[in-house]
PDB file of C-alpha atoms in Angstrom:
ATOM      1  CA  GLY Q 543      30.157  46.551 186.232  1.00 56.00           C
ATOM      2  CA  ALA Q 544      33.334  45.079 187.708  1.00 81.00           C
ATOM      3  CA  GLY Q 545      33.768  42.250 185.199  1.00 94.00           C
ATOM      4  CA  VAL Q 546      35.040  41.995 181.621  1.00 96.00           C
ATOM      5  CA  SER Q 547      32.447  43.426 179.281  1.00 97.00           C
ATOM      6  CA  GLN Q 548      32.054  42.388 175.661  1.00 98.00           C
ATOM      7  CA  SER Q 549      29.840  43.725 172.924  1.00 97.00           C
ATOM      8  CA  PRO Q 550      27.892  42.855 170.983  1.00 98.00           C
ATOM      9  CA  SER Q 551      26.786  39.664 172.695  1.00 97.00           C
ATOM     10  CA  ASN Q 552      25.406  38.359 169.396  1.00 97.00           C
ATOM     11  CA  LYS Q 553      26.261  39.358 165.862  1.00 98.00           C
ATOM     12  CA  VAL Q 554      24.780  37.969 162.670  1.00 98.00           C
ATOM     13  CA  THR Q 555      26.435  39.112 159.497  1.00 98.00           C
ATOM     14  CA  GLU Q 556      26.603  38.236 155.829  1.00 97.00           C
ATOM     15  CA  LYS Q 557      29.613  36.559 154.247  1.00 97.00           C
ATOM     16  CA  GLY Q 558      32.067  39.170 153.062  1.00 98.00           C
ATOM     17  CA  LYS Q 559      31.115  41.876 155.544  1.00 98.00           C
ATOM     18  CA  ASP Q 560      33.476  43.296 158.143  1.00 98.00           C
ATOM     19  CA  VAL Q 561      32.732  42.966 161.887  1.00 98.00           C
ATOM     20  CA  GLU Q 562      34.120  44.634 165.009  1.00 98.00           C
ATOM     21  CA  LEU Q 563      33.970  43.066 168.404  1.00 98.00           C
ATOM     22  CA  ARG Q 564      34.666  45.094 171.556  1.00 98.00           C
ATOM     23  CA  CYS Q 565      36.203  44.176 174.871  1.00 98.00           C
ATOM     24  CA  ASP Q 566      36.285  46.342 177.982  1.00 96.00           C
ATOM     25  CA  PRO Q 567      38.645  44.671 180.467  1.00 95.00           C
ATOM     26  CA  ILE Q 568      38.612  44.967 184.227  1.00 93.00           C
ATOM     27  CA  SER Q 569      40.056  48.327 185.326  1.00 90.00           C
ATOM     28  CA  GLY Q 570      43.730  48.013 186.175  1.00 87.00           C
ATOM     29  CA  HIS Q 571      44.275  44.747 184.300  1.00 89.00           C
ATOM     30  CA  THR Q 572      47.336  45.120 182.122  1.00 87.00           C
ATOM     31  CA  ALA Q 573      47.040  41.858 180.195  1.00 90.00           C
ATOM     32  CA  LEU Q 574      44.271  41.217 177.630  1.00 93.00           C
ATOM     33  CA  TYR Q 575      43.644  38.112 175.570  1.00 95.00           C
ATOM     34  CA  TRP Q 576      41.337  37.238 172.725  1.00 97.00           C
ATOM     35  CA  TYR Q 577      40.285  33.622 172.242  1.00 97.00           C
ATOM     36  CA  ARG Q 578      37.983  31.887 169.767  1.00 97.00           C
ATOM     37  CA  GLN Q 579      35.715  29.035 170.762  1.00 94.00           C
ATOM     38  CA  SER Q 580      33.888  27.086 168.109  1.00 89.00           C
ATOM     39  CA  LEU Q 581      30.744  25.184 169.068  1.00 82.00           C
ATOM     40  CA  GLY Q 582      31.634  22.506 171.614  1.00 77.00           C
ATOM     41  CA  GLN Q 583      35.325  23.065 171.142  1.00 82.00           C
ATOM     42  CA  GLY Q 584      38.231  24.275 173.226  1.00 87.00           C
ATOM     43  CA  LEU Q 585      39.836  27.682 173.421  1.00 93.00           C
ATOM     44  CA  GLU Q 586      41.881  28.893 170.473  1.00 93.00           C
ATOM     45  CA  PHE Q 587      44.330  31.689 171.304  1.00 94.00           C
ATOM     46  CA  LEU Q 588      44.161  34.661 168.937  1.00 97.00           C
ATOM     47  CA  ILE Q 589      46.111  37.567 170.352  1.00 96.00           C
ATOM     48  CA  TYR Q 590      47.652  38.912 173.599  1.00 93.00           C
ATOM     49  CA  PHE Q 591      48.247  42.465 174.747  1.00 92.00           C
ATOM     50  CA  GLN Q 592      50.436  43.404 177.740  1.00 88.00           C
ATOM     51  CA  GLY Q 593      50.788  47.026 178.737  1.00 83.00           C
ATOM     52  CA  ASN Q 594      52.634  48.985 176.078  1.00 82.00           C
ATOM     53  CA  SER Q 595      54.547  46.000 174.710  1.00 86.00           C
ATOM     54  CA  ALA Q 596      54.063  44.820 171.162  1.00 90.00           C
ATOM     55  CA  PRO Q 597      51.152  42.363 171.023  1.00 92.00           C
ATOM     56  CA  ASP Q 598      51.573  38.661 170.419  1.00 93.00           C
ATOM     57  CA  LYS Q 599      49.615  38.104 167.233  1.00 94.00           C
ATOM     58  CA  SER Q 600      50.794  34.553 166.700  1.00 93.00           C
ATOM     59  CA  GLY Q 601      47.316  33.043 167.025  1.00 94.00           C
ATOM     60  CA  LEU Q 602      45.545  35.157 164.412  1.00 97.00           C
ATOM     61  CA  PRO Q 603      44.356  32.675 161.755  1.00 95.00           C
ATOM     62  CA  SER Q 604      44.680  34.942 158.761  1.00 95.00           C
ATOM     63  CA  ASP Q 605      45.408  38.530 157.791  1.00 96.00           C
ATOM     64  CA  ARG Q 606      41.632  39.195 157.774  1.00 98.00           C
ATOM     65  CA  PHE Q 607      41.901  39.289 161.596  1.00 98.00           C
ATOM     66  CA  SER Q 608      43.349  42.253 163.475  1.00 97.00           C
ATOM     67  CA  ALA Q 609      43.074  43.708 166.891  1.00 97.00           C
ATOM     68  CA  GLU Q 610      44.070  46.858 168.677  1.00 95.00           C
ATOM     69  CA  ARG Q 611      44.061  48.063 172.235  1.00 95.00           C
ATOM     70  CA  THR Q 612      43.693  51.754 172.779  1.00 86.00           C
ATOM     71  CA  GLY Q 613      45.121  53.464 175.828  1.00 82.00           C
ATOM     72  CA  GLY Q 614      45.923  50.148 177.452  1.00 78.00           C
ATOM     73  CA  SER Q 615      42.253  49.533 178.089  1.00 90.00           C
ATOM     74  CA  VAL Q 616      39.497  48.817 175.544  1.00 95.00           C
ATOM     75  CA  SER Q 617      40.295  46.348 172.745  1.00 97.00           C
ATOM     76  CA  THR Q 618      38.638  45.839 169.399  1.00 98.00           C
ATOM     77  CA  LEU Q 619      38.928  42.658 167.328  1.00 98.00           C
ATOM     78  CA  THR Q 620      38.186  43.253 163.640  1.00 98.00           C
ATOM     79  CA  ILE Q 621      37.400  40.522 161.146  1.00 98.00           C
ATOM     80  CA  GLN Q 622      37.405  41.667 157.535  1.00 98.00           C
ATOM     81  CA  ARG Q 623      35.551  39.937 154.695  1.00 98.00           C
ATOM     82  CA  THR Q 624      33.986  37.423 157.082  1.00 98.00           C
ATOM     83  CA  GLN Q 625      33.699  33.802 156.032  1.00 97.00           C
ATOM     84  CA  GLN Q 626      31.304  31.137 157.358  1.00 96.00           C
ATOM     85  CA  GLU Q 627      34.196  29.371 159.182  1.00 96.00           C
ATOM     86  CA  ASP Q 628      34.615  32.536 161.258  1.00 97.00           C
ATOM     87  CA  SER Q 629      31.331  31.664 163.043  1.00 97.00           C
ATOM     88  CA  ALA Q 630      32.235  31.099 166.686  1.00 97.00           C
ATOM     89  CA  VAL Q 631      32.159  32.673 170.112  1.00 97.00           C
ATOM     90  CA  TYR Q 632      34.928  35.211 170.564  1.00 98.00           C
ATOM     91  CA  LEU Q 633      36.069  35.471 174.184  1.00 98.00           C
ATOM     92  CA  CYS Q 634      37.991  38.244 175.746  1.00 97.00           C
ATOM     93  CA  ALA Q 635      39.921  37.804 178.985  1.00 96.00           C
ATOM     94  CA  SER Q 636      41.981  40.115 181.170  1.00 93.00           C
ATOM     95  CA  SER Q 637      44.468  39.578 183.920  1.00 90.00           C
ATOM     96  CA  PHE Q 638      46.154  41.774 186.473  1.00 83.00           C
ATOM     97  CA  MET Q 639      49.486  40.444 185.405  1.00 71.00           C
ATOM     98  CA  PRO Q 640      50.772  37.159 183.898  1.00 58.00           C
ATOM     99  CA  GLY Q 641      52.209  34.450 186.014  1.00 51.00           C
ATOM    100  CA  LEU Q 642      51.122  32.048 188.778  1.00 50.00           C
ATOM    101  CA  GLU Q 643      48.391  32.876 191.195  1.00 54.00           C
ATOM    102  CA  THR Q 644      48.293  36.461 190.069  1.00 53.00           C
ATOM    103  CA  GLY Q 645      47.708  35.371 186.494  1.00 70.00           C
ATOM    104  CA  GLU Q 646      44.047  34.368 186.838  1.00 86.00           C
ATOM    105  CA  LEU Q 647      42.185  35.099 183.677  1.00 92.00           C
ATOM    106  CA  PHE Q 648      38.842  36.835 183.947  1.00 94.00           C
ATOM    107  CA  PHE Q 649      36.676  36.136 180.958  1.00 97.00           C
ATOM    108  CA  GLY Q 650      33.797  38.054 179.471  1.00 97.00           C
ATOM    109  CA  GLU Q 651      30.667  36.271 178.348  1.00 97.00           C
ATOM    110  CA  GLY Q 652      31.754  36.358 174.714  1.00 97.00           C
ATOM    111  CA  SER Q 653      30.472  37.658 171.410  1.00 98.00           C
ATOM    112  CA  ARG Q 654      28.716  35.032 169.389  1.00 97.00           C
ATOM    113  CA  LEU Q 655      29.367  35.634 165.690  1.00 98.00           C
ATOM    114  CA  THR Q 656      27.256  33.960 163.013  1.00 97.00           C
ATOM    115  CA  VAL Q 657      28.266  34.444 159.385  1.00 97.00           C
ATOM    116  CA  LEU Q 658      25.493  33.552 156.948  1.00 96.00           C
TER     117      LEU Q 658
ATOM    118  CA  GLN S 906      55.826  19.405 173.617  1.00 62.00           C
ATOM    119  CA  GLN S 907      53.463  22.272 174.220  1.00 75.00           C
ATOM    120  CA  GLN S 908      50.277  20.115 174.203  1.00 89.00           C
ATOM    121  CA  VAL S 909      47.997  19.363 177.097  1.00 94.00           C
ATOM    122  CA  LYS S 910      45.866  16.261 176.510  1.00 96.00           C
ATOM    123  CA  GLN S 911      42.558  16.098 178.336  1.00 96.00           C
ATOM    124  CA  SER S 912      40.231  13.133 178.804  1.00 96.00           C
ATOM    125  CA  PRO S 913      37.493  12.178 178.632  1.00 97.00           C
ATOM    126  CA  GLN S 914      35.821  14.428 176.089  1.00 95.00           C
ATOM    127  CA  SER S 915      32.492  13.944 177.886  1.00 97.00           C
ATOM    128  CA  LEU S 916      31.416  12.392 181.150  1.00 97.00           C
ATOM    129  CA  ILE S 917      28.127  11.502 182.787  1.00 98.00           C
ATOM    130  CA  VAL S 918      28.048  10.926 186.534  1.00 98.00           C
ATOM    131  CA  GLN S 919      25.166  10.231 188.901  1.00 98.00           C
ATOM    132  CA  LYS S 920      24.433  12.814 191.573  1.00 98.00           C
ATOM    133  CA  GLY S 921      26.555  12.128 194.649  1.00 98.00           C
ATOM    134  CA  GLY S 922      29.218  10.305 192.630  1.00 98.00           C
ATOM    135  CA  ILE S 923      32.863  11.254 192.012  1.00 98.00           C
ATOM    136  CA  SER S 924      33.735  12.979 188.717  1.00 98.00           C
ATOM    137  CA  ILE S 925      37.326  12.523 187.525  1.00 98.00           C
ATOM    138  CA  ILE S 926      38.899  14.434 184.616  1.00 98.00           C
ATOM    139  CA  ASN S 927      42.479  13.753 183.592  1.00 98.00           C
ATOM    140  CA  CYS S 928      45.134  15.822 181.850  1.00 98.00           C
ATOM    141  CA  ALA S 929      48.630  14.985 180.684  1.00 97.00           C
ATOM    142  CA  TYR S 930      51.383  17.287 179.625  1.00 96.00           C
ATOM    143  CA  GLU S 931      54.807  16.908 178.020  1.00 94.00           C
ATOM    144  CA  ASN S 932      56.765  20.062 178.889  1.00 92.00           C
ATOM    145  CA  THR S 933      58.434  19.428 182.273  1.00 91.00           C
ATOM    146  CA  ALA S 934      59.088  23.128 182.591  1.00 89.00           C
ATOM    147  CA  PHE S 935      55.386  23.868 183.149  1.00 90.00           C
ATOM    148  CA  ASP S 936      54.870  25.133 186.688  1.00 88.00           C
ATOM    149  CA  TYR S 937      51.288  26.314 186.918  1.00 89.00           C
ATOM    150  CA  PHE S 938      48.244  24.078 186.374  1.00 93.00           C
ATOM    151  CA  PRO S 939      44.787  25.657 186.628  1.00 93.00           C
ATOM    152  CA  TRP S 940      41.356  24.260 186.012  1.00 96.00           C
ATOM    153  CA  TYR S 941      38.655  26.475 184.534  1.00 97.00           C
ATOM    154  CA  GLN S 942      34.885  25.854 184.678  1.00 98.00           C
ATOM    155  CA  GLN S 943      32.594  27.092 181.941  1.00 97.00           C
ATOM    156  CA  PHE S 944      28.772  27.158 182.058  1.00 96.00           C
ATOM    157  CA  PRO S 945      26.756  27.424 178.863  1.00 93.00           C
ATOM    158  CA  GLY S 946      26.651  30.997 177.568  1.00 92.00           C
ATOM    159  CA  LYS S 947      29.359  32.130 179.954  1.00 95.00           C
ATOM    160  CA  GLY S 948      33.099  32.579 179.800  1.00 95.00           C
ATOM    161  CA  PRO S 949      35.401  30.189 181.655  1.00 96.00           C
ATOM    162  CA  ALA S 950      36.165  30.948 185.336  1.00 96.00           C
ATOM    163  CA  LEU S 951      39.079  29.804 187.404  1.00 94.00           C
ATOM    164  CA  LEU S 952      38.051  26.905 189.631  1.00 96.00           C
ATOM    165  CA  ILE S 953      41.296  25.743 191.291  1.00 94.00           C
ATOM    166  CA  ALA S 954      45.017  25.729 190.479  1.00 92.00           C
ATOM    167  CA  ILE S 955      48.114  23.939 191.625  1.00 91.00           C
ATOM    168  CA  ARG S 956      51.864  24.254 191.493  1.00 88.00           C
ATOM    169  CA  PRO S 957      54.132  21.197 191.055  1.00 88.00           C
ATOM    170  CA  ASP S 958      55.662  21.477 194.551  1.00 89.00           C
ATOM    171  CA  VAL S 959      52.532  19.884 196.024  1.00 91.00           C
ATOM    172  CA  SER S 960      50.812  16.590 195.064  1.00 93.00           C
ATOM    173  CA  GLU S 961      47.296  17.594 196.017  1.00 96.00           C
ATOM    174  CA  LYS S 962      45.178  20.706 196.530  1.00 95.00           C
ATOM    175  CA  LYS S 963      41.652  20.641 197.902  1.00 96.00           C
ATOM    176  CA  GLU S 964      39.008  23.359 197.862  1.00 95.00           C
ATOM    177  CA  GLY S 965      35.667  22.148 199.114  1.00 97.00           C
ATOM    178  CA  ARG S 966      34.451  19.334 196.927  1.00 98.00           C
ATOM    179  CA  PHE S 967      37.134  19.986 194.269  1.00 97.00           C
ATOM    180  CA  THR S 968      40.577  18.412 194.450  1.00 97.00           C
ATOM    181  CA  ILE S 969      43.487  18.575 192.039  1.00 96.00           C
ATOM    182  CA  SER S 970      45.862  15.580 192.173  1.00 95.00           C
ATOM    183  CA  PHE S 971      49.290  16.110 190.671  1.00 95.00           C
ATOM    184  CA  ASN S 972      51.732  13.416 189.598  1.00 94.00           C
ATOM    185  CA  LYS S 973      54.961  15.093 188.549  1.00 92.00           C
ATOM    186  CA  SER S 974      56.785  11.912 187.522  1.00 93.00           C
ATOM    187  CA  ALA S 975      53.903  10.812 185.264  1.00 95.00           C
ATOM    188  CA  LYS S 976      53.366  14.380 184.008  1.00 95.00           C
ATOM    189  CA  GLN S 977      49.656  14.085 184.793  1.00 96.00           C
ATOM    190  CA  PHE S 978      47.145  15.994 186.833  1.00 97.00           C
ATOM    191  CA  SER S 979      43.532  15.383 187.484  1.00 98.00           C
ATOM    192  CA  LEU S 980      40.412  17.066 188.824  1.00 98.00           C
ATOM    193  CA  HIS S 981      38.208  15.178 191.254  1.00 98.00           C
ATOM    194  CA  ILE S 982      34.744  16.422 192.103  1.00 98.00           C
ATOM    195  CA  MET S 983      33.366  14.707 195.190  1.00 98.00           C
ATOM    196  CA  ASP S 984      29.612  14.367 195.840  1.00 98.00           C
ATOM    197  CA  SER S 985      28.911  15.647 192.346  1.00 98.00           C
ATOM    198  CA  GLN S 986      25.824  17.873 192.039  1.00 98.00           C
ATOM    199  CA  PRO S 987      23.633  18.812 189.040  1.00 97.00           C
ATOM    200  CA  GLY S 988      24.980  22.361 189.440  1.00 97.00           C
ATOM    201  CA  ASP S 989      28.436  21.077 188.625  1.00 98.00           C
ATOM    202  CA  SER S 990      27.296  20.246 185.090  1.00 98.00           C
ATOM    203  CA  ALA S 991      29.599  22.376 182.923  1.00 97.00           C
ATOM    204  CA  THR S 992      32.591  22.150 180.664  1.00 97.00           C
ATOM    205  CA  TYR S 993      35.945  21.853 182.421  1.00 98.00           C
ATOM    206  CA  PHE S 994      39.278  22.899 180.940  1.00 96.00           C
ATOM    207  CA  CYS S 995      42.690  22.092 182.289  1.00 96.00           C
ATOM    208  CA  ALA S 996      45.666  24.245 181.324  1.00 94.00           C
ATOM    209  CA  ALA S 997      49.363  24.571 181.978  1.00 93.00           C
ATOM    210  CA  SER S 998      51.880  27.384 181.713  1.00 88.00           C
ATOM    211  CA  LEU S 999      55.272  28.595 182.662  1.00 80.00           C
ATOM    212  CA  ASP S1000      55.335  31.099 185.476  1.00 66.00           C
ATOM    213  CA  SER S1001      57.426  33.369 183.339  1.00 63.00           C
ATOM    214  CA  ASN S1002      55.127  33.067 180.406  1.00 69.00           C
ATOM    215  CA  TYR S1003      51.729  34.627 179.866  1.00 79.00           C
ATOM    216  CA  GLN S1004      50.496  31.869 177.593  1.00 83.00           C
ATOM    217  CA  LEU S1005      48.227  29.188 178.933  1.00 89.00           C
ATOM    218  CA  ILE S1006      48.254  25.914 177.020  1.00 91.00           C
ATOM    219  CA  TRP S1007      44.705  24.592 177.161  1.00 93.00           C
ATOM    220  CA  GLY S1008      43.220  21.107 177.127  1.00 94.00           C
ATOM    221  CA  ALA S1009      40.348  20.442 174.738  1.00 94.00           C
ATOM    222  CA  GLY S1010      37.719  20.452 177.511  1.00 96.00           C
ATOM    223  CA  THR S1011      35.429  17.883 179.159  1.00 97.00           C
ATOM    224  CA  LYS S1012      31.683  18.282 179.121  1.00 97.00           C
ATOM    225  CA  LEU S1013      30.417  17.005 182.468  1.00 98.00           C
ATOM    226  CA  ILE S1014      26.775  16.093 183.029  1.00 98.00           C
ATOM    227  CA  ILE S1015      25.583  15.224 186.492  1.00 98.00           C
ATOM    228  CA  LYS S1016      22.367  13.196 186.441  1.00 97.00           C
ATOM    229  CA  PRO S1017      19.934  13.871 189.286  1.00 92.00           C
TER     230      PRO S1017
END
């Protein structure tokens, strides 16, 4: 498809297990963001990738969270030793380039993570 | 100084009425103000955006009003329809910066 693709759409895991969430951005989009959205809440910035630049990891809540982006395309968000408070929808967004009208973010449908 | 404050948290409007959502910011350097619309189970999608060199921008039934001196901007939905029921997020950023500063969201319900 032409949109941002995220997988899995739903993930249920046990506390303490590791999870990987995948994001396939729109082809040609150089910017990629990960956000976290808890139930009924706003968007919490996690990490930003732009081209080959060093990512902005300032939003990662703890060292259990990490993300990588291979070949400037697909990104994986990894949460190690999951905790119940990690339960949320993880949203990925991509953009052709940052800034003004060209900076529209295109979001995927999210990966809903439930930690039991 | 980086906050964007959005109100109300939730809003119920009768079909055909006007829905109004407000946002206030502190950083006068912000120069891009988008609104995103999110339906349940979906990611947010850009609805409409404005730059501070204009006071109003209209796209169909959706209008952004911008008050630079008051550091406020608002979304008006005219002739609100049940299909407009969604969560709306305002945001702000610097043109030179990739980071959007998001409001907390407003859950809008349009009653038929």
